[in-house]
One Martini backbone bead per residue (centre of mass of N, CA, C, O) as a GRO file, in nm:
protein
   81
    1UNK     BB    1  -0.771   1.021  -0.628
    2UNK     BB    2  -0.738   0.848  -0.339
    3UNK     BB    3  -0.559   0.611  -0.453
    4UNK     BB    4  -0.226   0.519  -0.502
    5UNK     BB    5  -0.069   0.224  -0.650
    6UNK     BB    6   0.291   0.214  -0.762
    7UNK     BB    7   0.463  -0.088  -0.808
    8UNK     BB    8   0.525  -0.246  -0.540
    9UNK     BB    9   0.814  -0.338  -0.325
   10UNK     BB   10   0.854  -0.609  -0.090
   11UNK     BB   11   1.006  -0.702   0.238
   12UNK     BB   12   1.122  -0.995   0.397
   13UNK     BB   13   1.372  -0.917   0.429
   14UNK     BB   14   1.516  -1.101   0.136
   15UNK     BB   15   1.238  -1.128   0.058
   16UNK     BB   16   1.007  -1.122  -0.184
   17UNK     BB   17   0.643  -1.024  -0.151
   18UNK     BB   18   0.612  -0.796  -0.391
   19UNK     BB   19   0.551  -0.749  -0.737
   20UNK     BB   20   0.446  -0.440  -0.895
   21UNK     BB   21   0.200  -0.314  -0.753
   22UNK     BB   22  -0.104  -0.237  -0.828
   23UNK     BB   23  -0.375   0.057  -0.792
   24UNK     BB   24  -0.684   0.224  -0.799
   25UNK     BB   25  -0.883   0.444  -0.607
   26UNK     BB   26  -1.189   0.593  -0.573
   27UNK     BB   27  -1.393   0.765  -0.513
   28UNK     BB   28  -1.687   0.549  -0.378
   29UNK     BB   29  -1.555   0.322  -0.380
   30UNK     BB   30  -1.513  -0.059  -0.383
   31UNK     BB   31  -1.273  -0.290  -0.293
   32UNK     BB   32  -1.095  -0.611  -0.356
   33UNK     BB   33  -0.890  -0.850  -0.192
   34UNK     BB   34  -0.815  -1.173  -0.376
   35UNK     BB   35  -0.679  -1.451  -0.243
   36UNK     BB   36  -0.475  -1.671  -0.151
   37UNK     BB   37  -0.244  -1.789   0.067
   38UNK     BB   38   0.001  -1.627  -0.028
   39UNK     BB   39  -0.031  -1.359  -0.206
   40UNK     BB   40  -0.043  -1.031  -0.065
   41UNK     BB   41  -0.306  -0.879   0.116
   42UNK     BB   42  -0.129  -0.818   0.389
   43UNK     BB   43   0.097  -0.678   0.281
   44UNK     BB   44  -0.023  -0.455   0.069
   45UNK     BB   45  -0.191  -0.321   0.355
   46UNK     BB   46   0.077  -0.271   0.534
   47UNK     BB   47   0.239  -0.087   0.301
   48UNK     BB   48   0.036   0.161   0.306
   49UNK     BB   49   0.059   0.208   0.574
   50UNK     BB   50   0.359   0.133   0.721
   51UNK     BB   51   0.474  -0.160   0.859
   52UNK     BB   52   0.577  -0.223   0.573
   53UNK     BB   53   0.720  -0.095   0.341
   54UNK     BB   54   0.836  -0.002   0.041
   55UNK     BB   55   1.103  -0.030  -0.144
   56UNK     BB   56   0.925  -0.010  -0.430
   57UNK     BB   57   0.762   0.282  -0.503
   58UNK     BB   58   0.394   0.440  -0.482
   59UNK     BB   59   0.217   0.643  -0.253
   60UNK     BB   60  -0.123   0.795  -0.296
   61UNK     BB   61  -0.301   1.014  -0.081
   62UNK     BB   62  -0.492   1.230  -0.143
   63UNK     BB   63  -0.225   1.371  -0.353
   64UNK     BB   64   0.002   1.211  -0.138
   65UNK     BB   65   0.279   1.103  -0.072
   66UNK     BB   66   0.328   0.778   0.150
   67UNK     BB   67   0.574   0.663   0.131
   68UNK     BB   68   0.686   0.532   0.445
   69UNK     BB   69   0.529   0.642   0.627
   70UNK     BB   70   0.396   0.646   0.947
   71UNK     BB   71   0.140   0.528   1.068
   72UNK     BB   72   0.040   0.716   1.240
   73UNK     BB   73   0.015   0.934   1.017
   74UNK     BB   74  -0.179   0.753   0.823
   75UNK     BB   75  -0.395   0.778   1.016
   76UNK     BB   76  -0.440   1.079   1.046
   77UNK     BB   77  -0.509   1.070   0.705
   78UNK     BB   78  -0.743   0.771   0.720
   79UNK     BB   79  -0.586   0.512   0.760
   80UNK     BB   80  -0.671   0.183   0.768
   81UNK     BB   81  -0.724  -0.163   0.909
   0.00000   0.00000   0.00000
Protein backbone atom coordinates (compact mmCIF):
# COMPACT_ATOMS: atom_id res chain seq x y z
CA UNK A 1 0.00 0.00 0.00
CA UNK A 2 1.36 3.30 -0.93
CA UNK A 3 -0.93 5.73 0.85
CA UNK A 4 -3.52 4.44 3.52
CA UNK A 5 -5.83 7.06 4.79
CA UNK A 6 -8.12 5.85 7.90
CA UNK A 7 -11.31 7.50 9.12
CA UNK A 8 -9.40 11.16 9.07
CA UNK A 9 -11.47 14.02 11.16
CA UNK A 10 -10.55 17.67 10.14
CA UNK A 11 -11.43 20.84 11.32
CA UNK A 12 -10.79 24.79 10.70
CA UNK A 13 -11.30 26.26 13.51
CA UNK A 14 -14.81 24.61 15.43
CA UNK A 15 -16.12 23.41 12.16
CA UNK A 16 -15.51 19.84 11.41
CA UNK A 17 -15.00 19.73 7.81
CA UNK A 18 -14.02 16.38 7.09
CA UNK A 19 -16.20 13.48 8.98
CA UNK A 20 -14.39 9.82 8.55
CA UNK A 21 -12.65 9.87 5.33
CA UNK A 22 -10.78 6.74 4.31
CA UNK A 23 -9.12 5.50 1.06
CA UNK A 24 -6.13 3.76 -0.16
CA UNK A 25 -3.69 3.98 -3.09
CA UNK A 26 -1.90 0.86 -3.99
CA UNK A 27 1.32 1.75 -6.14
CA UNK A 28 0.79 2.53 -9.92
CA UNK A 29 -2.75 3.51 -9.15
CA UNK A 30 -4.34 6.62 -10.55
CA UNK A 31 -7.20 8.08 -7.83
CA UNK A 32 -9.24 11.02 -8.45
CA UNK A 33 -11.25 13.03 -5.60
CA UNK A 34 -14.37 14.46 -7.73
CA UNK A 35 -16.91 16.45 -5.35
CA UNK A 36 -18.49 19.75 -5.85
CA UNK A 37 -17.49 22.86 -3.91
CA UNK A 38 -17.28 22.46 -0.35
CA UNK A 39 -17.14 18.40 -0.53
CA UNK A 40 -13.67 18.64 1.35
CA UNK A 41 -11.31 17.38 -1.97
CA UNK A 42 -8.60 20.26 -0.98
CA UNK A 43 -9.09 20.25 2.70
CA UNK A 44 -8.63 15.97 2.39
CA UNK A 45 -5.49 16.79 0.17
CA UNK A 46 -4.08 19.76 3.00
CA UNK A 47 -4.80 17.15 5.97
CA UNK A 48 -2.44 13.87 4.09
CA UNK A 49 0.21 16.88 3.47
CA UNK A 50 0.20 18.19 6.46
CA UNK A 51 -1.03 21.89 6.50
CA UNK A 52 -3.91 21.57 8.28
CA UNK A 53 -3.62 17.96 9.95
CA UNK A 54 -6.25 15.66 11.06
CA UNK A 55 -7.57 15.71 14.51
CA UNK A 56 -9.19 11.95 14.37
CA UNK A 57 -7.98 9.42 12.57
CA UNK A 58 -4.63 8.26 10.59
CA UNK A 59 -2.31 8.53 7.64
CA UNK A 60 0.20 5.84 6.35
CA UNK A 61 2.69 6.47 3.48
CA UNK A 62 4.60 3.43 2.24
CA UNK A 63 4.48 2.38 4.88
CA UNK A 64 5.41 4.62 8.01
CA UNK A 65 2.61 6.60 9.90
CA UNK A 66 2.46 10.57 8.98
CA UNK A 67 -0.49 11.75 10.53
CA UNK A 68 0.65 15.29 11.93
CA UNK A 69 3.95 15.06 10.32
CA UNK A 70 5.22 18.68 9.37
CA UNK A 71 4.69 19.30 5.65
CA UNK A 72 8.54 19.98 4.86
CA UNK A 73 8.87 16.44 6.43
CA UNK A 74 6.14 14.88 4.17
CA UNK A 75 7.42 16.50 0.82
CA UNK A 76 10.96 15.21 1.92
CA UNK A 77 9.00 11.80 1.75
CA UNK A 78 7.90 12.31 -1.86
CA UNK A 79 4.18 13.95 -1.16
CA UNK A 80 3.48 16.85 -2.68
CA UNK A 81 0.77 19.05 -4.15
Amino acid sequence: MLLEVDRINTFYGLSQVLFNVSLEIDRGEVVVLLGRNGAGKTTTMVSIIGLNPPKGGRIVFKGKEITGLAPYKASRMGIGF
